Short mmCIF file of C-alpha atoms and ligand atoms in Angstrom, two decimals:
data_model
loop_
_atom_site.label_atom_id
_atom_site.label_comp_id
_atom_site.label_asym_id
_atom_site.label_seq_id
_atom_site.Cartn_x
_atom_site.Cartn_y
_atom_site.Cartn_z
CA UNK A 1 0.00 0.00 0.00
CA UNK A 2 3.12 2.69 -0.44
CA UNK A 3 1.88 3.56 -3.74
CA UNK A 4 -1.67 5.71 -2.44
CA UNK A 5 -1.42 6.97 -5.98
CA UNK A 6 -4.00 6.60 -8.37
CA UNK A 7 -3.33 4.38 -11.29
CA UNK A 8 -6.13 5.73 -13.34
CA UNK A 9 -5.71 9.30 -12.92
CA UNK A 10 -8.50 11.31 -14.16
CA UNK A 11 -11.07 8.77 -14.43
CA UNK A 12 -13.66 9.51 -11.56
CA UNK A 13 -12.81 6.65 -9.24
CA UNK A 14 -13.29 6.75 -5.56
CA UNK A 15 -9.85 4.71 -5.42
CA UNK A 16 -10.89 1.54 -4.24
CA UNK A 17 -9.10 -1.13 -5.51
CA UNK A 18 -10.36 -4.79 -5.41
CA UNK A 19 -7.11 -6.50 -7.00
CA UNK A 20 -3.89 -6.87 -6.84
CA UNK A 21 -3.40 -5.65 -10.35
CA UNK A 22 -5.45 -2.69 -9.68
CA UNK A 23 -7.81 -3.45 -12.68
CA UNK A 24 -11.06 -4.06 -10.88
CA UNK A 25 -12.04 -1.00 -9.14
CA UNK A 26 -15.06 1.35 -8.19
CA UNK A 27 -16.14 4.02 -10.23
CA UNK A 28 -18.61 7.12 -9.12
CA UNK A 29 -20.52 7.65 -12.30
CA UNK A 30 -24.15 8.69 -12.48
CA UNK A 31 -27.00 5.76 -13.07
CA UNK A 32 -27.82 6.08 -16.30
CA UNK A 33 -30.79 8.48 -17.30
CA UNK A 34 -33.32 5.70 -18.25
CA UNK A 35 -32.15 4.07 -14.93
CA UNK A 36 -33.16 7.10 -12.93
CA UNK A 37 -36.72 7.79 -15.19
CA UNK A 38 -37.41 4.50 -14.45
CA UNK A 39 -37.15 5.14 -10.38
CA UNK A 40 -39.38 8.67 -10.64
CA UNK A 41 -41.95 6.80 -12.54
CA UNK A 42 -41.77 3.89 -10.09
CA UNK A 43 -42.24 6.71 -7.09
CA UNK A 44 -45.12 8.55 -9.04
CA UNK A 45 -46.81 5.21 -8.81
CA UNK A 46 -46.52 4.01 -5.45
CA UNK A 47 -48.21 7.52 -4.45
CA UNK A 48 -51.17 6.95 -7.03
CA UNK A 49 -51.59 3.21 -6.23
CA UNK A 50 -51.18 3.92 -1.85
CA UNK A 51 -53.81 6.72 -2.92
CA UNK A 52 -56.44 4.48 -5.15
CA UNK A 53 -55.86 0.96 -3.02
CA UNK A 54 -56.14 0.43 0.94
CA UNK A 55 -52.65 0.70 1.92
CA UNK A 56 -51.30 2.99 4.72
CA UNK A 57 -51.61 1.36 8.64
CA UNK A 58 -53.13 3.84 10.86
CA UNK A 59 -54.02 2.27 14.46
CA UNK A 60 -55.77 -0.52 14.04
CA UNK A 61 -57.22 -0.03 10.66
CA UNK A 62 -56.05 1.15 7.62
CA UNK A 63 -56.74 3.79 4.89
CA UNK A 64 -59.57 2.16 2.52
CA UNK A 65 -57.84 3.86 -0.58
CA UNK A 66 -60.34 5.79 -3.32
CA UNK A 67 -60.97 2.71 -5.52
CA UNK A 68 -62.99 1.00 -2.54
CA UNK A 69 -61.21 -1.62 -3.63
CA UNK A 70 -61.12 -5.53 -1.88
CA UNK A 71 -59.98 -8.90 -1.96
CA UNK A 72 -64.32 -9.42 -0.73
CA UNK A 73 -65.12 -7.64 -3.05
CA UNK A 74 -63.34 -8.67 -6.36
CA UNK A 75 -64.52 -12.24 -5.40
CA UNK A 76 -67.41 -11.50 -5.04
CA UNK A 77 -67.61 -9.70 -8.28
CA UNK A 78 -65.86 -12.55 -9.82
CA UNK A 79 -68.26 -15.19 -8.37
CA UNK A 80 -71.42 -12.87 -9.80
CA UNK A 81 -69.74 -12.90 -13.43
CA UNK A 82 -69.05 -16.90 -13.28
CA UNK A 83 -73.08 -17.21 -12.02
CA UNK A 84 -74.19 -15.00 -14.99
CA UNK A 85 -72.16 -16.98 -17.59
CA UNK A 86 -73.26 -20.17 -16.17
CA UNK A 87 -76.86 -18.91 -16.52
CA UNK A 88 -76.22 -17.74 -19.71
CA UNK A 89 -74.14 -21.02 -20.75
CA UNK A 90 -76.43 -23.50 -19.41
CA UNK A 91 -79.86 -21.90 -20.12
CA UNK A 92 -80.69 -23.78 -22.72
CA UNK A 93 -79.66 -27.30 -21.20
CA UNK A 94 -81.86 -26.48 -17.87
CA UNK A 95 -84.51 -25.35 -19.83
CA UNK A 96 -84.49 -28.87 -21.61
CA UNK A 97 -84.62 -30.61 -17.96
CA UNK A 98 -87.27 -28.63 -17.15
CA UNK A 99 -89.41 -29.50 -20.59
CA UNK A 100 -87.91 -33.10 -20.52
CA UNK A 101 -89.54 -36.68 -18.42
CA UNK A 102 -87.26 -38.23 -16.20
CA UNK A 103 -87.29 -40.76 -18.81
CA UNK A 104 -85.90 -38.73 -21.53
CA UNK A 105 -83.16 -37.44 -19.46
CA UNK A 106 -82.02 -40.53 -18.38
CA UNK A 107 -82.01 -41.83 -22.03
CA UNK A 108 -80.59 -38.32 -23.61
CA UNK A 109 -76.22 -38.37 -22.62
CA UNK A 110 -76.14 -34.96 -22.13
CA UNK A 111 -79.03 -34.25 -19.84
CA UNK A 112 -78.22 -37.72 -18.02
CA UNK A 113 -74.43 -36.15 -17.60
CA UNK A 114 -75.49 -32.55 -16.94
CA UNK A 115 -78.35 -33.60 -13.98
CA UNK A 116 -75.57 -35.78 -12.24
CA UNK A 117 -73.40 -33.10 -11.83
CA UNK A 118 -74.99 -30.32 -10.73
CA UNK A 119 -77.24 -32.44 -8.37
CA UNK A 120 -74.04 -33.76 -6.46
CA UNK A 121 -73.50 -30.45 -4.85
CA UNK A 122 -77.60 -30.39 -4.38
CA UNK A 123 -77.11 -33.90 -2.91
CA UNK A 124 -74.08 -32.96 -0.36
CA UNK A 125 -76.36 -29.84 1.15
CA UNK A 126 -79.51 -31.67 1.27
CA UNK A 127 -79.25 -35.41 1.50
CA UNK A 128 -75.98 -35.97 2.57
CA UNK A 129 -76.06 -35.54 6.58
CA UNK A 130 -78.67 -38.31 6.02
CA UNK A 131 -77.82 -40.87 3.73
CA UNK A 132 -74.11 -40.16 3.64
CA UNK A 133 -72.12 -38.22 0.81
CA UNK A 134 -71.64 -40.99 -1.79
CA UNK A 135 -75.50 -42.78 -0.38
CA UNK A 136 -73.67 -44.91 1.32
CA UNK A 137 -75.98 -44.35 4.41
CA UNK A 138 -75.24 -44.50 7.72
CA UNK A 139 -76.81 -45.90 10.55
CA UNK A 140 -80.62 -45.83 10.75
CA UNK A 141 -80.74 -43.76 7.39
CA UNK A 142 -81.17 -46.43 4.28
CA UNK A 143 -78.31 -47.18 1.50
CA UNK A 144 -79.19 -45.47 -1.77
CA UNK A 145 -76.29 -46.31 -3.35
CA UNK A 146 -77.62 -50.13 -4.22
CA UNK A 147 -80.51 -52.23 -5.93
CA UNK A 148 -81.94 -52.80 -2.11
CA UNK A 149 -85.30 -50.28 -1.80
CA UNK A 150 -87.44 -49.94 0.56
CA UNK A 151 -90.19 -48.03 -1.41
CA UNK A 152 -88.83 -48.80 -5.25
CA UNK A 153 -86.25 -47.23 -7.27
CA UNK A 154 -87.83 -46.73 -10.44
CA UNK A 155 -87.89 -42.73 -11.08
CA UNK A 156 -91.68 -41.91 -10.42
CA UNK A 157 -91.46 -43.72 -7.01
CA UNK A 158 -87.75 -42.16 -5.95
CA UNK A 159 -89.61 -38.73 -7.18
CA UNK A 160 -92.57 -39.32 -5.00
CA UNK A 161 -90.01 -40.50 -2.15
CA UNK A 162 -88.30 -37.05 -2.57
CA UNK A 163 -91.28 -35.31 -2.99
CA UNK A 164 -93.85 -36.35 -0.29
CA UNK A 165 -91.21 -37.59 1.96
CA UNK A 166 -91.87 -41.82 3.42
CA UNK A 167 -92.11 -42.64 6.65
CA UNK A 168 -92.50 -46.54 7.43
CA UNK A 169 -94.79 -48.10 9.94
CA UNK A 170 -94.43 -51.08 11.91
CA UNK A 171 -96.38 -51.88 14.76
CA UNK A 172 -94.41 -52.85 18.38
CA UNK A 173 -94.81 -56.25 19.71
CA UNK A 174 -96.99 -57.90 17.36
CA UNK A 175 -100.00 -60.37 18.59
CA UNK A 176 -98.26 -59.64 21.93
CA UNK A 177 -94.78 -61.31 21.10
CA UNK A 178 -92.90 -62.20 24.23
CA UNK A 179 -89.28 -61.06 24.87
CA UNK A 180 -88.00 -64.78 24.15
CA UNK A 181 -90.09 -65.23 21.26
CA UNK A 182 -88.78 -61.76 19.70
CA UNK A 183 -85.26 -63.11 20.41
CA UNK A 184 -85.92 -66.66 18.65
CA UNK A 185 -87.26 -64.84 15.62
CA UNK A 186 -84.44 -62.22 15.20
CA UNK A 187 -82.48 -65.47 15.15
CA UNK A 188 -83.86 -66.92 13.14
CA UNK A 189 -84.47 -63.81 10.64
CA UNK A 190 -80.61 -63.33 10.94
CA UNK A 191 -79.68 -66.72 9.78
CA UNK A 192 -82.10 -66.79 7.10
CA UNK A 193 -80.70 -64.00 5.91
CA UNK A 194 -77.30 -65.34 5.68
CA UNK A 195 -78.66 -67.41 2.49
CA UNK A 196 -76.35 -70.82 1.96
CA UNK A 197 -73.99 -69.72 5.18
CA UNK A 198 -77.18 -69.32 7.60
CA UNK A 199 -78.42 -71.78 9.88
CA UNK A 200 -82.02 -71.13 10.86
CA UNK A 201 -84.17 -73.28 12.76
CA UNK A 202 -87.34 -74.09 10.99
CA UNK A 203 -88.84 -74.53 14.09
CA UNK A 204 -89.28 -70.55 14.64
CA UNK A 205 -90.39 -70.33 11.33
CA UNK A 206 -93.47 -70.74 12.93
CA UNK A 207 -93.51 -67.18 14.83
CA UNK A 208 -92.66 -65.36 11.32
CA UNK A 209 -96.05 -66.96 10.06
CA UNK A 210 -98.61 -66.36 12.91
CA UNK A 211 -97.07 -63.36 15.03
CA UNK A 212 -98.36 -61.48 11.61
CA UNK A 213 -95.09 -60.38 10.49
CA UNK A 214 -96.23 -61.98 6.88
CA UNK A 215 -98.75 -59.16 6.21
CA UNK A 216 -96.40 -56.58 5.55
CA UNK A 217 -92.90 -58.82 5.01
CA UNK A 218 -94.79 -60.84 2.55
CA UNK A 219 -94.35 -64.72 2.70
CA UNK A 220 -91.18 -65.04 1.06
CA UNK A 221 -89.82 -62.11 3.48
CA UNK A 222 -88.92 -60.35 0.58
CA UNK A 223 -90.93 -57.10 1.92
CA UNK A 224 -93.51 -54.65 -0.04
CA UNK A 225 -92.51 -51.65 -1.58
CA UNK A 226 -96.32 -50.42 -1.34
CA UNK A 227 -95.81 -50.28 2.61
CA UNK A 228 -92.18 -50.20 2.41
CA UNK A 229 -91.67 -53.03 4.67
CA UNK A 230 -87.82 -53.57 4.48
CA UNK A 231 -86.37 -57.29 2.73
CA UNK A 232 -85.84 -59.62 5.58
CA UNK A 233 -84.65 -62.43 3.46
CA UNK A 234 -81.43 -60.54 2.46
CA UNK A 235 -78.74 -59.58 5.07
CA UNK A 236 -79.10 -56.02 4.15
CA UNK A 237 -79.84 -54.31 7.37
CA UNK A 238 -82.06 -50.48 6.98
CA UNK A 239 -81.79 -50.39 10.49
CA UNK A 240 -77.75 -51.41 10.38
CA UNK A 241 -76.00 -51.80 14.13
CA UNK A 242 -73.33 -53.04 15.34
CA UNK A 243 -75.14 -55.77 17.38
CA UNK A 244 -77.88 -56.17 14.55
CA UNK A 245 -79.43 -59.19 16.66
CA UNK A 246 -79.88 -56.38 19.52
CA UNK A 247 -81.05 -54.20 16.76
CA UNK A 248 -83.89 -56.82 15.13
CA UNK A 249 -84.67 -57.18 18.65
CA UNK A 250 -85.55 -53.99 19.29
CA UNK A 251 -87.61 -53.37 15.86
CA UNK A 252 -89.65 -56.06 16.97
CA UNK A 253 -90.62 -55.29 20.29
CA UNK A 254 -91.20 -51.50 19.73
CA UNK A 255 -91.99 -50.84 16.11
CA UNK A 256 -90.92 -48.62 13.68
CA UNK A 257 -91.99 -44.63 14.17
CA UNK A 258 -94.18 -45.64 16.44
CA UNK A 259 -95.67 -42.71 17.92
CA UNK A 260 -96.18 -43.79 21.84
CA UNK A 261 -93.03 -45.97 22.11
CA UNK A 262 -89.81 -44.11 23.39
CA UNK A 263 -87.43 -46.89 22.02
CA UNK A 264 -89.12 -47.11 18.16
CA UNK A 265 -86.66 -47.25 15.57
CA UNK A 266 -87.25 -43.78 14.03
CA UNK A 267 -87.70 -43.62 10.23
CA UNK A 268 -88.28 -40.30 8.45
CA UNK A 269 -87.69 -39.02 5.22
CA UNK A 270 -88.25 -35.35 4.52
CA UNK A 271 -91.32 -33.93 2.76
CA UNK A 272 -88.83 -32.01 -0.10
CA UNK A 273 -91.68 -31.76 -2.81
CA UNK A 274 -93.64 -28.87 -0.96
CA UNK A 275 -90.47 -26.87 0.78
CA UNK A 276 -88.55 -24.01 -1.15
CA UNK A 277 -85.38 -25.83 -0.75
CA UNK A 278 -85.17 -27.50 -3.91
CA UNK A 279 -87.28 -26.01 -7.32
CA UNK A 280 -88.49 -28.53 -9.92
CA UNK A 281 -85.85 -28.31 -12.06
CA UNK A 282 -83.43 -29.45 -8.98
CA UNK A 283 -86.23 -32.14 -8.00
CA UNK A 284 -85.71 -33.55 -11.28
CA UNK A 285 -81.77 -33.67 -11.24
CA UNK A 286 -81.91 -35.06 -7.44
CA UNK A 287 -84.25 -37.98 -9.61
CA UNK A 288 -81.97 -38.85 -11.85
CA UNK A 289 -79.01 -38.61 -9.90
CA UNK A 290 -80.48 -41.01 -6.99
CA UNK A 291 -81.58 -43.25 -10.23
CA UNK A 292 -77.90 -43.35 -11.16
CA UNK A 293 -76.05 -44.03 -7.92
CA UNK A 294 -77.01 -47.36 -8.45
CA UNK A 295 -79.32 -49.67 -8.12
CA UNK A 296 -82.01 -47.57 -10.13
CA UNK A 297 -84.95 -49.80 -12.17
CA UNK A 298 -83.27 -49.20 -15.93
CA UNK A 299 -85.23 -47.07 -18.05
CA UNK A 300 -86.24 -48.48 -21.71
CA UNK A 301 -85.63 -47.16 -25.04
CA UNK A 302 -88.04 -44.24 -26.10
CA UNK A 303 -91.55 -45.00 -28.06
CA UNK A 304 -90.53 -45.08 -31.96
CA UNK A 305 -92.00 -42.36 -33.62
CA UNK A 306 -94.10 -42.57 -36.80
CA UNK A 307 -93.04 -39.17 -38.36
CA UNK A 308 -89.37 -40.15 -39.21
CA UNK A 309 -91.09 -41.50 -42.59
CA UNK A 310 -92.43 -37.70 -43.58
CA UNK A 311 -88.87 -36.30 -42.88
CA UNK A 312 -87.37 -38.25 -46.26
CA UNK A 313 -89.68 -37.58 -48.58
CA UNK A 314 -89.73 -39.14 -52.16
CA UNK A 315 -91.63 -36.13 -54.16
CA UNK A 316 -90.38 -33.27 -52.45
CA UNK A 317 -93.05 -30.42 -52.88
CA UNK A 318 -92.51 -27.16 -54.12
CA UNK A 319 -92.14 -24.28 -51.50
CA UNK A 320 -93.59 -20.70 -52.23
CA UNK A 321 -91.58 -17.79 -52.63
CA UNK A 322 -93.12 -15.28 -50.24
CA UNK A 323 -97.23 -15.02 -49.17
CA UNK A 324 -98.33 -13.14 -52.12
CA UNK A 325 -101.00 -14.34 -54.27
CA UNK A 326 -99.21 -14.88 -57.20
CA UNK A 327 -96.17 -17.17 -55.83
CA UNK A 328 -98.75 -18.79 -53.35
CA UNK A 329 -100.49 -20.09 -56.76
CA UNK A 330 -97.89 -20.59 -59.07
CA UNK A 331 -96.63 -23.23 -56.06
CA UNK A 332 -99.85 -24.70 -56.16
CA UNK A 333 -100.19 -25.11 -59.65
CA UNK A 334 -96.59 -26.63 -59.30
CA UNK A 335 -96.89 -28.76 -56.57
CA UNK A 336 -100.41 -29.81 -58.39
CA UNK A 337 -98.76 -31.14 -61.47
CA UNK A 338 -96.63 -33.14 -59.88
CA UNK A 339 -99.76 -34.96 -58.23
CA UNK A 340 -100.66 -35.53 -61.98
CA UNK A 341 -97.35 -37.24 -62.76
CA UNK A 342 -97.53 -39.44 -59.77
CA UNK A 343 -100.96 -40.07 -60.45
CA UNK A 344 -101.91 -39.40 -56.98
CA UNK A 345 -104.14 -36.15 -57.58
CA UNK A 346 -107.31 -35.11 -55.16
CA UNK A 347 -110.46 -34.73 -57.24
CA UNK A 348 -110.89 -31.22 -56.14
CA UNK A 349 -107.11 -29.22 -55.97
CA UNK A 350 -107.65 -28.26 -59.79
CA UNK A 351 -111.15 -26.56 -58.88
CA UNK A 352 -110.13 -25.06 -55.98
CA UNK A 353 -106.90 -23.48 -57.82
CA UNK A 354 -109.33 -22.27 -60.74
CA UNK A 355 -111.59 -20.59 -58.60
CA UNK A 356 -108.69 -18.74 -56.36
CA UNK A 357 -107.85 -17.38 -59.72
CA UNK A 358 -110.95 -16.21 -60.74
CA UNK A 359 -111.06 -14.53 -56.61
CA UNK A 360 -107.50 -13.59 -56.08
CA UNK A 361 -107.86 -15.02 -52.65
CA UNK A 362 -104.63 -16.53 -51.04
CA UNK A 363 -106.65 -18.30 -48.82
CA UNK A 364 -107.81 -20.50 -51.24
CA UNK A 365 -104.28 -20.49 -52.93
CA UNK A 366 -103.04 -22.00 -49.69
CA UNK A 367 -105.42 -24.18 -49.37
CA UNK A 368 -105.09 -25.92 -52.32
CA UNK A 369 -101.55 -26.12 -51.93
CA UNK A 370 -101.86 -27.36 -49.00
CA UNK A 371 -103.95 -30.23 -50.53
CA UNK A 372 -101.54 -30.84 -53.77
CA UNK A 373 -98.34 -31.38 -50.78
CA UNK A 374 -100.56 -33.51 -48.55
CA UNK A 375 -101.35 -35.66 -51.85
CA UNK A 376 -97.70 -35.47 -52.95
CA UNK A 377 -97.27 -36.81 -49.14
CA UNK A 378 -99.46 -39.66 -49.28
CA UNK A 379 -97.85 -40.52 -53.12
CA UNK A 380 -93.96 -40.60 -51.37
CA UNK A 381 -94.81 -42.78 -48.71
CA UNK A 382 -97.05 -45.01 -50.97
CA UNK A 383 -93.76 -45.56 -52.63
CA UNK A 384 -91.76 -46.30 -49.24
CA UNK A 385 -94.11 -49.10 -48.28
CA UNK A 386 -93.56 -52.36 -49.01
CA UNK A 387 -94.08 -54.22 -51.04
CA UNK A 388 -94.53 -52.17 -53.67
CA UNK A 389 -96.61 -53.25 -56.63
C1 HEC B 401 -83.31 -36.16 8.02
C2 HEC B 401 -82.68 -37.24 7.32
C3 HEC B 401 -82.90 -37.37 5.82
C4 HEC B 401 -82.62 -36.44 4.85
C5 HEC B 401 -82.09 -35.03 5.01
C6 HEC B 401 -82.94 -37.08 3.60
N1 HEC B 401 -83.40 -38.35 3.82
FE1 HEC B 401 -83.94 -39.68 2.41
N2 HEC B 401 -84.52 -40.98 3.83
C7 HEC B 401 -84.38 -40.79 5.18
C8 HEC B 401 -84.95 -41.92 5.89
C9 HEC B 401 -84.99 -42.09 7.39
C10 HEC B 401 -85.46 -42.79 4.91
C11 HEC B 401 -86.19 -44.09 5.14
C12 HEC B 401 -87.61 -43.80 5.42
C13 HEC B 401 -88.32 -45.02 5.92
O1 HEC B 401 -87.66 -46.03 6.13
O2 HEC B 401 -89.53 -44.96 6.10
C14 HEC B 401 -85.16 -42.18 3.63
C15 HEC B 401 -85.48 -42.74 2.42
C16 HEC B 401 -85.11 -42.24 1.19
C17 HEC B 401 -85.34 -42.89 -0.07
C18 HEC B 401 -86.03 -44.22 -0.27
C19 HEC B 401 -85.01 -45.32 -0.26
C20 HEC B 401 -85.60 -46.66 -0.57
O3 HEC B 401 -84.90 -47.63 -0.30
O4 HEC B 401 -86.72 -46.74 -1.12
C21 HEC B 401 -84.81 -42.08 -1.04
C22 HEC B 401 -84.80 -42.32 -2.53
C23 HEC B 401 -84.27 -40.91 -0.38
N3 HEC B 401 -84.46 -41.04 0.97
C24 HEC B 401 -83.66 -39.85 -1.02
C25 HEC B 401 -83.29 -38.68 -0.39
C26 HEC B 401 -82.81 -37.50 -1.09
C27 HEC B 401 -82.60 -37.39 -2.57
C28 HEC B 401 -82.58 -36.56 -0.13
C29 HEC B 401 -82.14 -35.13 -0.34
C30 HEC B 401 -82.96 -34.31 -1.18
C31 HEC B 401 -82.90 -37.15 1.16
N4 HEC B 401 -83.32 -38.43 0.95
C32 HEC B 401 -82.77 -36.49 2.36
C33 HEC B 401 -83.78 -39.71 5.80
C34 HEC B 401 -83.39 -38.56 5.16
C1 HEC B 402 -97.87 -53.26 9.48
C2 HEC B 402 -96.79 -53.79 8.71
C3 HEC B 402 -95.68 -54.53 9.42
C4 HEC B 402 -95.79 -55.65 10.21
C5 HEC B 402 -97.05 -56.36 10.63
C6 HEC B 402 -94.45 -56.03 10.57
N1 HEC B 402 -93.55 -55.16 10.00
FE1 HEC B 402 -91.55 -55.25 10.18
N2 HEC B 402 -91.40 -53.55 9.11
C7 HEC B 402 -92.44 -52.88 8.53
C8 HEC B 402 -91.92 -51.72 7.86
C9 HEC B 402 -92.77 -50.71 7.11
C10 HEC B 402 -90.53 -51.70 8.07
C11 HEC B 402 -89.50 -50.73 7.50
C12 HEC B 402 -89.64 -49.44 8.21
C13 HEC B 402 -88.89 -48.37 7.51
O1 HEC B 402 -87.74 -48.57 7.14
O2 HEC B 402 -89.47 -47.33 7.33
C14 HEC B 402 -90.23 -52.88 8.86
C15 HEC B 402 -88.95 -53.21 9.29
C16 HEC B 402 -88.65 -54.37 9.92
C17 HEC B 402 -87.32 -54.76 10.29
C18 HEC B 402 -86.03 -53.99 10.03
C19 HEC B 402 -85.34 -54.55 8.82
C20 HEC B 402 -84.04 -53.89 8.50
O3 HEC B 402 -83.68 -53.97 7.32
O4 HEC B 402 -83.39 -53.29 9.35
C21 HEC B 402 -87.42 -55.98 10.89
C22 HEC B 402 -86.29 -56.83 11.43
C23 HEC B 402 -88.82 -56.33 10.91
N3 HEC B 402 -89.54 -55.33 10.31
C24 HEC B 402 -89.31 -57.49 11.41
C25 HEC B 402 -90.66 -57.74 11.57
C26 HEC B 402 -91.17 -58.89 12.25
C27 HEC B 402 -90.33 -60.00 12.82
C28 HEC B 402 -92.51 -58.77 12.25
C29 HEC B 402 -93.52 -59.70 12.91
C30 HEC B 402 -93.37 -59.82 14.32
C31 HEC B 402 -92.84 -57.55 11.56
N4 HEC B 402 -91.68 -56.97 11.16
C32 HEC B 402 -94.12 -57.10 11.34
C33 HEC B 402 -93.76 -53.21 8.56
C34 HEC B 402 -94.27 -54.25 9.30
#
């Protein structure tokens, strides 16, 4: 360090130094000018942006900033736009749910699709708590997510179950069942249920046919949707525990929603057909997507329609110009001769065109052209049919 003298005379440096050969060293120049425009017009717009947005702290709140500008706000905005374009975007497809039977929109892909997957979200706020978010269900609220119904899964009856809501009665302690009897005959329901793997005694068989259970179970135990009188022959529990003997015990002795008995197995479904919770439209979806979780009653193909033979037509008629007289009955005198050539001509078309030409009435133009394309009609699918002669 004896030198202290500055290699670079001249040149503006604060004579630092960062090598040993004195190369690499610090110079005080100015930025350059873009450099500094660059920092005003980054200052001008901090002020305007801490003016227009919330920004400065100022004891326990903050300065709202002249926009009225917020995070709430632009979501909610943003959550109003995505609405409108869904309404907008989808109009047409909810409109066709609402003209469409539950039929069709099972049949149609795109309804089908559409109803599923706006009705899950429909089905996690209003079913769900119930019969568990897939259908699953969950204890004392029935599976809908199989082929096992209570009251029928065919569409109209899941769209009266939504709509008017079940609630299934079974009296307690039927014919005045003891305690011992009601535990022989969950037994024995229990086993039977098992199928090839249960071992029932056919003794007790005996209570299941005169303690009256066979009214509403039916004789083969398979139940009745009418009443809907669960399937005892199947191990499918509605009223699921995890002691289900405990839990068949208990059905027996005190019922189901039976209004005097504390310990009744308790069996509602909601009335949702005369609430404002769900519209039609939503009704419908909820339908189809119940219908589709499984287990629904498959719908068949739609009723063939006779029309589709009018849509090809051999002798395609002539169509008028505009409504004026004169292209109204030039038409008809087309479309007539065409009857001629076919041979398929109504007595009357010629007389009625003569005498709209004598009137200069377009009614009576139209009507006989109305008459020459319904004969040219009946000449095209004469010709369809077979066999032809
Ligand atoms: C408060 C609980 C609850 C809610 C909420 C509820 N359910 Fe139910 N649901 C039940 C009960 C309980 C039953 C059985 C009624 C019975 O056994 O008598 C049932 C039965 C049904 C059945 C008949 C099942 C069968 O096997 O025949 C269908 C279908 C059904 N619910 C659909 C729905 C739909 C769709 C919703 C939503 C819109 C819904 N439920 C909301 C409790 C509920
Ligand atoms: C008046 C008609 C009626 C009679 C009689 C009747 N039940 Fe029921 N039972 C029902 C109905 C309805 C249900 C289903 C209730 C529901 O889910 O809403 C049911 C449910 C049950 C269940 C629950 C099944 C499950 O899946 O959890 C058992 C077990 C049962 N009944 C056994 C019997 C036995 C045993 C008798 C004769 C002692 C009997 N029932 C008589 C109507 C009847």
């Amino acid at each position: 360090m004896s030198e202290h003298k500055n290699p670079y005379p001249g040149e503006n440096n604060t004579g630092h130094f960062w090598d040993d050969e004195q190369d690499v060293r610090e110079l005080n120049n100015r930025p350059p000018r873009w450099y500094m425009q660059a920092m005003m017009v980054g200052v001008v717009a901090i002020v305007i942006y801490s003016f227009y947005y919330p920004s400065i702290p100022w004891f326990g709140d903050h300065y709202k900033g002249a926009a009225g500008w917020t995070q709430i706000t632009e979501m909610d905005e943003s959550v109003a736009e995505l609405k409108a374009y869904r309404e907008k975007r989808f109009a047409a497809t909810e409109q066709a749910i609402a003209d469409s039977s539950l039929e069709d929109i099972v049949r149609d892909d795109e309804l089908r699709t559409y109803s599923i997957k706006t009705a899950r979200t429909l089905f996690a706020d209003n079913c769900a708590a119930c019969h568990g978010a897939a259908g699953q269900g969950n204890a004392g609220f029935p599976v809908l997510a199989d082929d096992d119904w209570l009251f029928g899964g065919s569409l109209a009856k899941i769209e009266q179950t939504i709509i008017n809501g079940r609630k299934g009665n079974m009296p307690a302690r039927m014919l005045g069942i003891t305690d011992a009897e009601a535990a022989k005959l969950a037994t024995f329901l229990i086993e039977t249920g098992k199928g090839a793997q249960g071992n029932p005694n056919p003794a007790d068989k005996v209570l299941y046919l005169t303690k009256g259970c066979i009214a509403c179970h039916g004789p083969t135990m398979k139940g009745n949707q009418m009443l809907g009188s669960a399937n005892l022959s199947d191990s499918i529990y509605r009223f699921k525990a995890e002691d289900q003997h405990a839990s068949v015990v208990r059905t027996i002795l005190h019922g189901v929603n039976n209004p005097i008995d504390p310990l009744t197995q308790d069996a509602v479904m909601p009335a949702f057909g005369h609430s404002s919770v769900i519209d039609a439209v939503q009704l419908k979806k909820l339908v189809v997507y119940v219908h589709q979780l499984g287990g629904g009653v498959p719908v068949g193909p739609a009723p063939k329609k006779a029309v589709a033979v009018l849509k090809n037509l051999k002798y395609t008629p002539v169509v008028a110009k505009s409504d004026l007289f004169a292209d109204v009955i030039a038409t008809a005198e087309a479309n007539y001769k065409k009857n001629l050539d076919q041979k398929a001509a109504w007595r009357d078309t010629a007389k009625i065109i003569k005498n709209a030409k004598k009137s200069k009435d377009v009614a009576l133009a139209t009507a006989a052209n109305t008459q020459a394309v319904n004969a040219l009609r009946q000449a095209s699918i004469a010709a369809s049919a077979s066999p032809s002669f």
